[in-house]
Short mmCIF file of C-alpha atoms and ligand atoms in Angstrom, two decimals:
data_model
loop_
_atom_site.label_atom_id
_atom_site.label_comp_id
_atom_site.label_asym_id
_atom_site.label_seq_id
_atom_site.Cartn_x
_atom_site.Cartn_y
_atom_site.Cartn_z
CA MET L 378 0.18 -0.21 0.22
CA ALA L 379 1.25 3.49 -0.12
CA GLY L 380 5.05 4.12 0.83
CA ARG L 381 5.54 0.93 0.30
CA ALA L 382 7.81 0.53 -2.76
CA ASP L 383 10.51 3.61 -3.17
CA ASN L 384 9.86 5.07 -6.84
CA GLY L 385 6.09 3.44 -6.87
CA GLU L 386 7.80 0.26 -8.55
CA LEU L 387 5.55 -2.19 -6.85
CA CYS L 388 1.71 0.02 -7.51
CA GLY L 389 -0.14 0.69 -10.45
CA GLY L 390 -0.06 4.76 -10.38
CA ARG L 391 2.31 7.18 -8.28
CA LEU L 392 -0.08 9.83 -6.46
CA THR L 393 2.65 12.96 -5.67
CA ILE L 394 0.73 15.41 -3.53
CA ASP L 395 2.12 18.78 -3.31
CA LEU L 396 1.86 20.37 0.21
CA GLY L 397 3.41 23.45 -0.74
CA ALA L 398 0.49 23.97 -3.12
CA ILE L 399 -1.81 23.22 -0.57
CA ILE L 400 0.23 26.57 1.78
CA ALA L 401 -0.12 28.46 -1.60
CA ASN L 402 -3.11 27.80 -1.82
CA TRP L 403 -4.62 28.21 1.75
CA ARG L 404 -2.21 31.50 2.04
CA ASP L 405 -4.00 32.53 -1.05
CA LEU L 406 -7.38 32.39 -0.04
CA ASP L 407 -6.48 33.69 3.95
CA ARG L 408 -5.73 36.90 1.96
CA ARG L 409 -8.97 37.20 0.75
CA SER L 410 -10.69 36.65 3.58
CA ARG L 411 -9.76 39.76 5.03
CA PRO L 412 -10.03 41.22 7.60
CA GLY L 413 -11.50 37.71 8.53
CA ARG L 414 -9.34 34.44 8.30
CA ALA L 415 -9.48 31.31 6.30
CA ALA L 416 -10.17 28.03 8.28
CA ALA L 417 -9.17 25.08 6.54
CA VAL L 418 -11.87 22.08 5.88
CA VAL L 419 -9.94 18.78 6.20
CA LYS L 420 -13.07 16.15 5.53
CA ALA L 421 -13.07 13.00 4.48
CA ASP L 422 -8.89 12.66 5.08
CA ALA L 423 -8.51 16.39 3.28
CA TYR L 424 -10.39 15.45 -0.10
CA GLY L 425 -8.72 12.30 -0.50
CA LEU L 426 -5.34 13.92 0.25
CA GLY L 427 -4.28 12.54 3.54
CA ALA L 428 -5.00 14.39 6.67
CA HIS L 429 -2.48 13.31 8.47
CA ARG L 430 -0.04 15.81 6.42
CA VAL L 431 -2.15 18.09 5.42
CA VAL L 432 -3.22 19.32 8.79
CA PRO L 433 0.51 20.05 9.96
CA ALA L 434 1.31 21.65 6.68
CA LEU L 435 -1.47 23.72 7.10
CA ALA L 436 -0.76 24.55 11.11
CA SER L 437 2.76 24.92 10.38
CA ALA L 438 1.35 27.80 7.68
CA GLY L 439 -0.68 29.52 10.23
CA CYS L 440 -4.40 27.82 9.96
CA ASP L 441 -5.52 27.42 13.16
CA SER L 442 -8.88 26.32 12.65
CA PHE L 443 -10.37 22.93 10.95
CA PHE L 444 -13.11 21.69 10.02
CA VAL L 445 -14.43 17.67 10.01
CA ALA L 446 -17.24 16.41 9.26
CA LEU L 447 -17.10 13.11 12.09
CA PRO L 448 -16.24 13.69 15.23
CA GLY L 449 -13.63 9.99 13.99
CA GLU L 450 -12.00 12.75 11.62
CA GLY L 451 -11.48 15.19 14.47
CA VAL L 452 -10.44 12.62 17.07
CA ALA L 453 -7.72 11.54 14.41
CA ILE L 454 -6.00 15.11 13.76
CA ARG L 455 -5.86 16.30 17.53
CA PRO L 456 -2.78 14.70 18.17
CA LEU L 457 -1.38 16.37 14.87
CA VAL L 458 -2.39 20.15 15.42
CA PRO L 459 -3.21 20.19 19.72
CA GLU L 460 -3.48 23.69 20.06
CA ALA L 461 -5.81 23.93 17.05
CA ARG L 462 -9.42 24.59 17.27
CA ILE L 463 -11.20 21.24 15.47
CA PHE L 464 -14.46 21.88 14.50
CA VAL L 465 -17.25 18.83 13.79
CA LEU L 466 -19.75 19.75 11.24
CA ASN L 467 -22.13 16.90 11.24
CA GLY L 468 -22.91 17.54 15.01
CA ALA L 469 -23.33 16.04 18.28
CA HIS L 470 -24.94 12.85 19.42
CA ALA L 471 -25.03 11.64 22.64
CA ASP L 472 -23.17 8.20 22.21
CA THR L 473 -20.44 10.81 20.33
CA MET L 474 -20.28 13.12 22.99
CA ASP L 475 -17.85 11.96 25.25
CA ALA L 476 -15.18 10.98 22.88
CA MET L 477 -15.93 14.97 21.43
CA ILE L 478 -14.95 16.09 24.63
CA GLU L 479 -12.60 14.34 25.27
CA ALA L 480 -10.52 15.46 22.32
CA GLY L 481 -11.53 18.88 22.82
CA LEU L 482 -13.39 19.00 19.32
CA ILE L 483 -15.81 21.24 19.27
CA PRO L 484 -19.63 20.41 17.89
CA ILE L 485 -21.51 22.51 15.49
CA LEU L 486 -24.84 22.14 16.94
CA CYS L 487 -27.57 21.88 13.87
CA SER L 488 -31.18 21.95 15.81
CA MET L 489 -32.27 23.40 19.05
CA GLU L 490 -33.02 19.39 20.36
CA GLN L 491 -29.25 18.96 20.66
CA ALA L 492 -28.40 22.72 21.51
CA ARG L 493 -30.22 21.53 25.00
CA PHE L 494 -28.50 18.34 24.84
CA TRP L 495 -25.19 19.97 24.27
CA LEU L 496 -25.90 21.63 27.53
CA ALA L 497 -27.59 18.89 29.49
CA GLN L 498 -25.07 16.38 29.00
CA GLY L 499 -21.97 18.37 27.78
CA GLY L 500 -22.59 21.41 29.88
CA GLY L 501 -20.29 24.54 29.30
CA THR L 502 -17.59 22.99 26.86
CA ALA L 503 -17.61 25.29 23.18
CA CYS L 504 -19.65 24.58 20.40
CA ALA L 505 -20.92 26.41 17.56
CA ILE L 506 -24.90 26.56 16.17
CA GLN L 507 -24.79 25.97 12.11
CA VAL L 508 -27.61 27.61 10.72
CA ASP L 509 -30.13 26.89 7.77
CA THR L 510 -30.34 30.06 5.41
CA GLY L 511 -31.52 27.97 1.76
CA MET L 512 -29.58 24.66 1.59
CA ASN L 513 -32.08 22.65 3.52
CA ARG L 514 -28.80 19.99 4.45
CA LEU L 515 -28.41 21.17 8.33
CA GLY L 516 -28.80 23.47 10.88
CA LEU L 517 -31.66 25.57 13.06
CA THR L 518 -34.13 26.98 11.47
CA VAL L 519 -33.39 30.47 10.63
CA GLY L 520 -36.70 30.91 13.04
CA GLU L 521 -34.80 28.65 15.53
CA ALA L 522 -31.59 30.41 15.64
CA TYR L 523 -33.57 33.85 16.54
CA THR L 524 -35.11 31.79 19.31
CA LEU L 525 -32.04 30.63 21.12
CA ALA L 526 -29.94 33.81 20.49
CA SER L 527 -32.33 35.70 22.23
CA ASP L 528 -32.96 32.53 25.19
CA ASP L 529 -31.42 33.59 27.74
CA THR L 530 -31.12 30.20 29.93
CA LEU L 531 -29.75 28.47 26.86
CA ARG L 532 -28.00 30.41 24.98
CA GLY L 533 -26.76 32.22 28.44
CA LYS L 534 -25.34 28.94 29.17
CA LEU L 535 -23.88 27.53 26.29
CA ASP L 536 -20.19 28.04 25.01
CA ILE L 537 -20.88 29.20 21.51
CA VAL L 538 -17.65 30.45 20.05
CA HIS L 539 -19.37 30.50 16.24
CA VAL L 540 -22.16 30.84 14.12
CA MET L 541 -22.31 29.62 10.82
CA SER L 542 -24.50 28.91 7.38
CA HIS L 543 -23.50 27.29 4.16
CA PHE L 544 -24.02 28.48 0.80
CA ALA L 545 -26.05 26.02 -1.45
CA CYS L 546 -25.23 27.75 -4.70
CA ALA L 547 -21.89 29.39 -4.22
CA ASP L 548 -20.38 28.13 -7.86
CA THR L 549 -23.58 30.20 -9.54
CA PRO L 550 -22.85 33.60 -7.97
CA ASP L 551 -25.91 34.77 -9.83
CA HIS L 552 -27.72 32.35 -8.74
CA PRO L 553 -30.57 34.83 -6.88
CA LEU L 554 -30.17 32.41 -3.02
CA ASN L 555 -27.02 34.03 -2.43
CA ARG L 556 -28.10 37.27 -2.27
CA GLN L 557 -30.87 35.91 0.31
CA GLN L 558 -28.60 34.13 2.26
CA ILE L 559 -26.07 36.25 3.41
CA GLU L 560 -29.14 38.92 4.00
CA SER L 561 -30.84 36.03 5.90
CA PHE L 562 -27.56 34.99 7.91
CA GLN L 563 -26.01 39.26 8.30
CA ALA L 564 -29.54 39.60 10.72
CA VAL L 565 -28.88 35.82 12.80
CA ALA L 566 -24.99 37.01 13.14
CA ALA L 567 -26.06 40.09 14.61
CA ALA L 568 -28.45 38.72 16.76
CA PHE L 569 -25.57 36.18 17.98
CA GLU L 570 -23.40 40.29 18.37
CA SER L 571 -19.92 39.00 19.08
CA VAL L 572 -20.10 35.80 18.27
CA GLU L 573 -17.30 34.66 15.49
CA SER L 574 -18.95 33.43 12.33
CA SER L 575 -18.89 32.13 8.85
CA LEU L 576 -20.09 31.97 5.52
CA SER L 577 -18.09 31.52 2.94
CA ASN L 578 -16.89 28.01 1.28
CA SER L 579 -14.63 28.33 -1.57
CA ALA L 580 -16.40 29.42 -4.37
CA ALA L 581 -17.60 32.49 -1.63
CA THR L 582 -14.28 32.90 -0.79
CA LEU L 583 -13.23 33.36 -4.28
CA THR L 584 -15.66 35.47 -5.44
CA GLY L 585 -16.80 37.66 -2.26
CA GLY L 586 -14.24 37.04 0.41
CA ALA L 587 -15.86 36.14 3.84
CA HIS L 588 -19.00 38.51 3.41
CA GLY L 589 -18.05 40.44 5.99
CA PHE L 590 -18.39 37.58 8.52
CA ALA L 591 -14.77 37.05 10.75
CA MET L 592 -13.93 33.69 8.88
CA THR L 593 -14.10 31.41 5.95
CA ARG L 594 -14.53 27.74 5.12
CA PRO L 595 -12.73 27.08 2.01
CA GLY L 596 -12.03 23.21 0.72
CA ILE L 597 -11.95 22.01 -2.37
CA ALA L 598 -9.57 25.42 -3.37
CA LEU L 599 -7.12 24.35 -1.33
CA TYR L 600 -6.38 21.25 -3.06
CA GLY L 601 -6.16 22.64 -6.72
CA GLY L 602 -10.13 21.99 -8.04
CA GLU L 603 -11.91 24.19 -9.28
CA ALA L 604 -14.65 26.27 -7.39
CA VAL L 605 -16.80 28.17 -9.74
CA PRO L 606 -16.47 26.49 -13.26
CA GLY L 607 -16.19 28.96 -16.21
CA ILE L 608 -13.54 30.98 -13.92
CA ALA L 609 -9.97 30.14 -14.89
CA ASN L 610 -8.78 28.63 -11.50
CA SER L 611 -6.28 30.58 -10.40
CA MET L 612 -4.88 28.12 -7.78
CA ARG L 613 -1.81 25.60 -7.96
CA PRO L 614 -2.19 22.61 -8.86
CA VAL L 615 -2.17 19.81 -6.41
CA VAL L 616 -2.62 16.06 -7.49
CA THR L 617 -0.08 14.55 -10.05
CA LEU L 618 -1.08 11.32 -11.11
CA LYS L 619 0.69 8.57 -13.13
CA ALA L 620 -0.08 4.87 -13.84
CA ARG L 621 2.57 2.10 -14.69
CA ILE L 622 1.58 0.73 -18.23
CA VAL L 623 1.67 -2.67 -17.85
CA GLN L 624 1.71 -3.21 -21.88
CA ILE L 625 2.24 -1.92 -24.98
CA ARG L 626 0.09 -3.99 -27.84
CA SER L 627 -1.32 -4.08 -31.35
CA ALA L 628 -4.69 -4.54 -32.79
CA LEU L 629 -5.79 -4.18 -36.23
CA SER L 630 -8.85 -1.89 -37.68
CA GLY L 631 -12.49 -3.55 -36.85
CA GLU L 632 -11.04 -5.45 -33.83
CA THR L 633 -12.47 -4.30 -30.55
CA VAL L 634 -11.55 -2.84 -26.76
CA SER L 635 -12.21 -4.35 -23.02
CA TYR L 636 -15.33 -5.28 -21.80
CA GLY L 637 -19.35 -5.95 -23.43
CA ALA L 638 -16.58 -4.80 -27.00
CA THR L 639 -18.42 -2.01 -27.09
CA GLN L 640 -15.22 -0.17 -28.35
CA ARG L 641 -15.25 -0.97 -32.03
CA LEU L 642 -11.14 0.21 -33.44
CA ASP L 643 -11.35 2.34 -36.83
CA ARG L 644 -7.89 1.49 -37.77
CA ASP L 645 -4.40 -0.28 -37.03
CA SER L 646 -3.77 0.60 -33.88
CA ARG L 647 -1.30 0.30 -30.89
CA ILE L 648 -2.69 0.33 -27.45
CA ALA L 649 -1.11 1.04 -24.06
CA ILE L 650 -3.10 -1.01 -21.01
CA ALA L 651 -2.09 1.25 -17.37
CA SER L 652 -2.23 -0.92 -14.26
CA VAL L 653 -4.67 1.93 -12.70
CA GLY L 654 -8.50 1.37 -12.75
CA TYR L 655 -12.09 1.74 -11.40
CA ALA L 656 -10.90 0.35 -7.62
CA ASP L 657 -8.53 3.49 -7.77
CA GLY L 658 -10.80 5.96 -8.37
CA TYR L 659 -10.16 6.29 -12.25
CA PRO L 660 -13.98 6.62 -12.89
CA ARG L 661 -15.65 3.58 -14.89
CA ALA L 662 -18.01 6.49 -15.92
CA GLY L 663 -15.41 8.05 -18.39
CA SER L 664 -14.79 4.76 -19.90
CA GLY L 665 -14.29 5.34 -23.81
CA SER L 666 -15.83 7.77 -26.42
CA GLY L 667 -18.08 5.73 -28.51
CA VAL L 668 -19.20 3.00 -25.31
CA PRO L 669 -22.87 3.15 -25.00
CA LEU L 670 -21.94 4.18 -21.13
CA ARG L 671 -21.13 7.55 -22.88
CA ASN L 672 -23.87 8.16 -25.12
CA ALA L 673 -24.67 10.76 -22.73
CA VAL L 674 -21.18 12.92 -22.94
CA ALA L 675 -19.10 12.38 -26.38
CA GLU L 676 -15.73 12.19 -25.08
CA GLY L 677 -14.26 10.37 -22.74
CA LEU L 678 -11.53 10.10 -20.24
CA CYS L 679 -7.75 10.69 -22.01
CA GLY L 680 -3.93 10.34 -20.63
CA PHE L 681 -1.10 12.13 -21.55
CA VAL L 682 2.63 10.34 -22.38
CA ALA L 683 4.80 13.26 -22.77
CA ARG L 684 2.09 15.83 -24.15
CA HIS L 685 1.09 12.97 -26.86
CA ARG L 686 -2.50 12.98 -25.94
CA ALA L 687 -3.62 8.92 -25.35
CA PRO L 688 -7.64 8.52 -24.93
CA VAL L 689 -9.26 5.61 -23.39
CA LEU L 690 -9.78 2.99 -25.78
CA GLY L 691 -13.22 1.07 -24.25
CA ARG L 692 -13.96 -0.02 -20.57
CA VAL L 693 -12.38 1.38 -17.31
CA THR L 694 -11.85 -1.90 -15.84
CA MET L 695 -11.16 -2.60 -11.88
CA ASP L 696 -7.48 -2.54 -12.16
CA LEU L 697 -6.66 -1.80 -15.40
CA THR L 698 -7.22 1.15 -18.51
CA ALA L 699 -7.11 0.96 -22.27
CA PHE L 700 -5.53 3.99 -24.03
CA ASP L 701 -5.01 4.37 -27.55
CA VAL L 702 -1.51 4.93 -28.48
CA THR L 703 -0.95 5.27 -31.54
CA ASP L 704 0.02 8.76 -32.41
CA VAL L 705 2.76 8.85 -29.47
CA PRO L 706 6.03 7.92 -30.74
CA ASP L 707 7.97 5.29 -29.25
CA ALA L 708 10.44 7.26 -27.61
CA ALA L 709 8.10 8.79 -25.28
CA LEU L 710 6.51 5.48 -24.84
CA ALA L 711 10.03 3.99 -23.76
CA GLU L 712 9.25 6.05 -19.64
CA GLY L 713 6.25 3.46 -19.06
CA TRP L 714 4.38 5.66 -17.08
CA ILE L 715 0.90 8.05 -18.22
CA GLU L 716 0.14 11.23 -16.70
CA LEU L 717 -3.82 10.73 -15.70
CA ILE L 718 -3.68 13.86 -13.43
CA GLY L 719 -1.28 16.69 -14.12
CA PRO L 720 0.00 19.32 -16.10
CA ASN L 721 -1.88 18.44 -19.23
CA ARG L 722 -5.13 16.75 -17.63
CA SER L 723 -6.02 18.81 -14.91
CA LEU L 724 -8.67 17.16 -12.09
CA ASP L 725 -11.57 18.90 -13.30
CA ASP L 726 -10.38 17.46 -16.80
CA VAL L 727 -11.53 13.89 -15.59
CA ALA L 728 -14.46 14.72 -13.65
CA ARG L 729 -15.56 16.61 -16.37
CA ALA L 730 -15.32 13.33 -18.35
CA SER L 731 -16.89 11.20 -16.10
CA GLY L 732 -19.82 13.45 -15.38
CA THR L 733 -18.87 14.62 -11.79
CA ILE L 734 -17.00 17.30 -10.22
CA GLY L 735 -12.98 17.28 -9.24
CA TYR L 736 -14.74 17.02 -5.30
CA GLU L 737 -15.53 13.06 -6.10
CA ILE L 738 -12.71 12.27 -8.03
CA LEU L 739 -10.23 13.39 -4.89
CA THR L 740 -11.90 11.60 -2.09
CA SER L 741 -12.27 8.70 -4.32
CA LEU L 742 -8.68 8.38 -4.85
CA GLY L 743 -7.71 4.43 -3.90
CA THR L 744 -5.26 3.30 -1.86
CA ARG L 745 -3.33 1.07 -3.76
CA TYR L 746 -1.04 4.45 -4.92
CA ALA L 747 2.67 5.09 -4.02
CA ARG L 748 1.81 7.99 -2.42
CA ARG L 749 4.34 11.05 -2.59
CA TYR L 750 4.31 13.99 -0.69
CA ARG L 751 6.74 17.33 -1.97
CA GLY L 752 7.24 20.35 -0.55
CA GLU L 753 6.19 20.57 2.89
CA GLY L 754 8.85 22.87 3.95
CA ARG L 755 9.29 23.04 8.00
CA ASN L 756 7.36 19.53 8.20
C1 PLP X 1748 -17.90 21.32 2.42
C2 PLP X 1748 -17.70 21.98 3.53
C3 PLP X 1748 -17.50 23.89 3.09
C4 PLP X 1748 -16.06 23.71 2.47
O1 PLP X 1748 -16.89 23.70 0.71
P1 PLP X 1748 -15.65 23.27 -0.87
O2 PLP X 1748 -16.79 24.06 -2.35
O3 PLP X 1748 -15.20 22.60 -0.10
O4 PLP X 1748 -15.12 24.93 -0.36
C5 PLP X 1748 -17.58 24.31 3.97
N1 PLP X 1748 -18.48 24.67 4.11
C6 PLP X 1748 -19.67 23.32 5.01
C7 PLP X 1748 -20.22 23.41 5.94
C8 PLP X 1748 -18.91 22.28 3.41
O5 PLP X 1748 -19.68 21.03 4.13
#
C-alpha cells in the first residue's frame, strides 16, 4: 500500500501531492478572506489527500481552525494539532459526545434539540451553531436561531464560539439564492452579536471573500480544484497521478477493446494498458467515447504520454485501463508511465469527462497508489 515501494514500482500508480501548493492556496484564500481569516476544511481525509500530512502542513503555515465532518476525523487529527480548533460539521449525538469532549472538539450543533442536549450533557464546553439559510441540509431554521439567540437560559449557559451557515449555490455567483442567504445570515449573525461567524466556502471566498464575516471555510480550492466553473482557476494544482504502462499491444482495425466489446477500432492501433482502474478511483463513467456508458457525453477520459494525448479505449476496468497510443512516438512510450492527472490533464478535466466534479474524483482516489508528498517546508 501507500509508501511501500520507493518509486511506485510495486504499485499501479504514483500519486504525488504537493503540500507546498496547498499552503500557497491557503495563503491566497486567507488573503482573500481579510479582514477575516481562512480556516481549512479537511473532512474526508482532507478530500482524499491525507489529513495526516495536510493538517500539520497547514498548521505550520498559520492555519488554526479546521473543519471535519465526523467526530472520528477530529479525534484522528487532534494529536497533530494540539492547539488548533477542530469543528465537527455533522453535529453531536448522545453516543459521540464524550469522545468529542475528551478530544477537545467543537461540535457544530444543528438543531434546538442538540443545543439542549449539549447543555444538559456537556455543560459549558465550547460549541458552534449551524443555521440553515436555504440549503435545507443541516442547521437550525432562521426562526430557531433567533429564538436561541434571545433565550437567556439556553444561550447564556452554552459556550457558543462560532455561528455558521452554508451556501447552496456559491458556484453559481448570479444565483438569486446567494443574496438571500447572505442577508438572512447577516441578520442572524447580528443577533449573536460578538460571536465569530462564517459563511463562505471556496467558491464564495473566491468571488466575494468573507462577505463581512470573521472566517471563511474553503475546502476544494485548497486542493487545487475548480470552485467556480467557468472562471479561470487561479489555485495552484496539487495532485499529479501517473499510471504504470504494463503492456503495449497492437490491434487491427475492426477489432474491439475491453469488456462488452463496445469500442471498435477504426484504424490499426497501438494500445497501452495501464495498471490503474476504477478500484483506484479512476472512474468507469469516463470510459472511452463510443462506449454505451458515454452516450450522454461524447468524449471520455484521456491520458498523456509526454504531452501526447492518449484517449481511453473501451471500458475502464477494475485494475486496468486501455489508452490509444497509436500517435505517441516510441521514445515517449519508453518512459513506461502515463499521466492521468497533471500538467496536461487537470483534475477538473478528469471530472468533466466522467460526468462528475473534482470533489468526487479526489475523495475517490484509491489506497493502492504509491503516495508521495512534496514541498512540505519545515514539516
Ligand atoms: C464541505 C464544506 C465546505 C467546504 O466547501 P468547498 O466547496 O470544498 O470549499 C464548507 N462548509 C461546509 C458546511 C461544508 O460542508
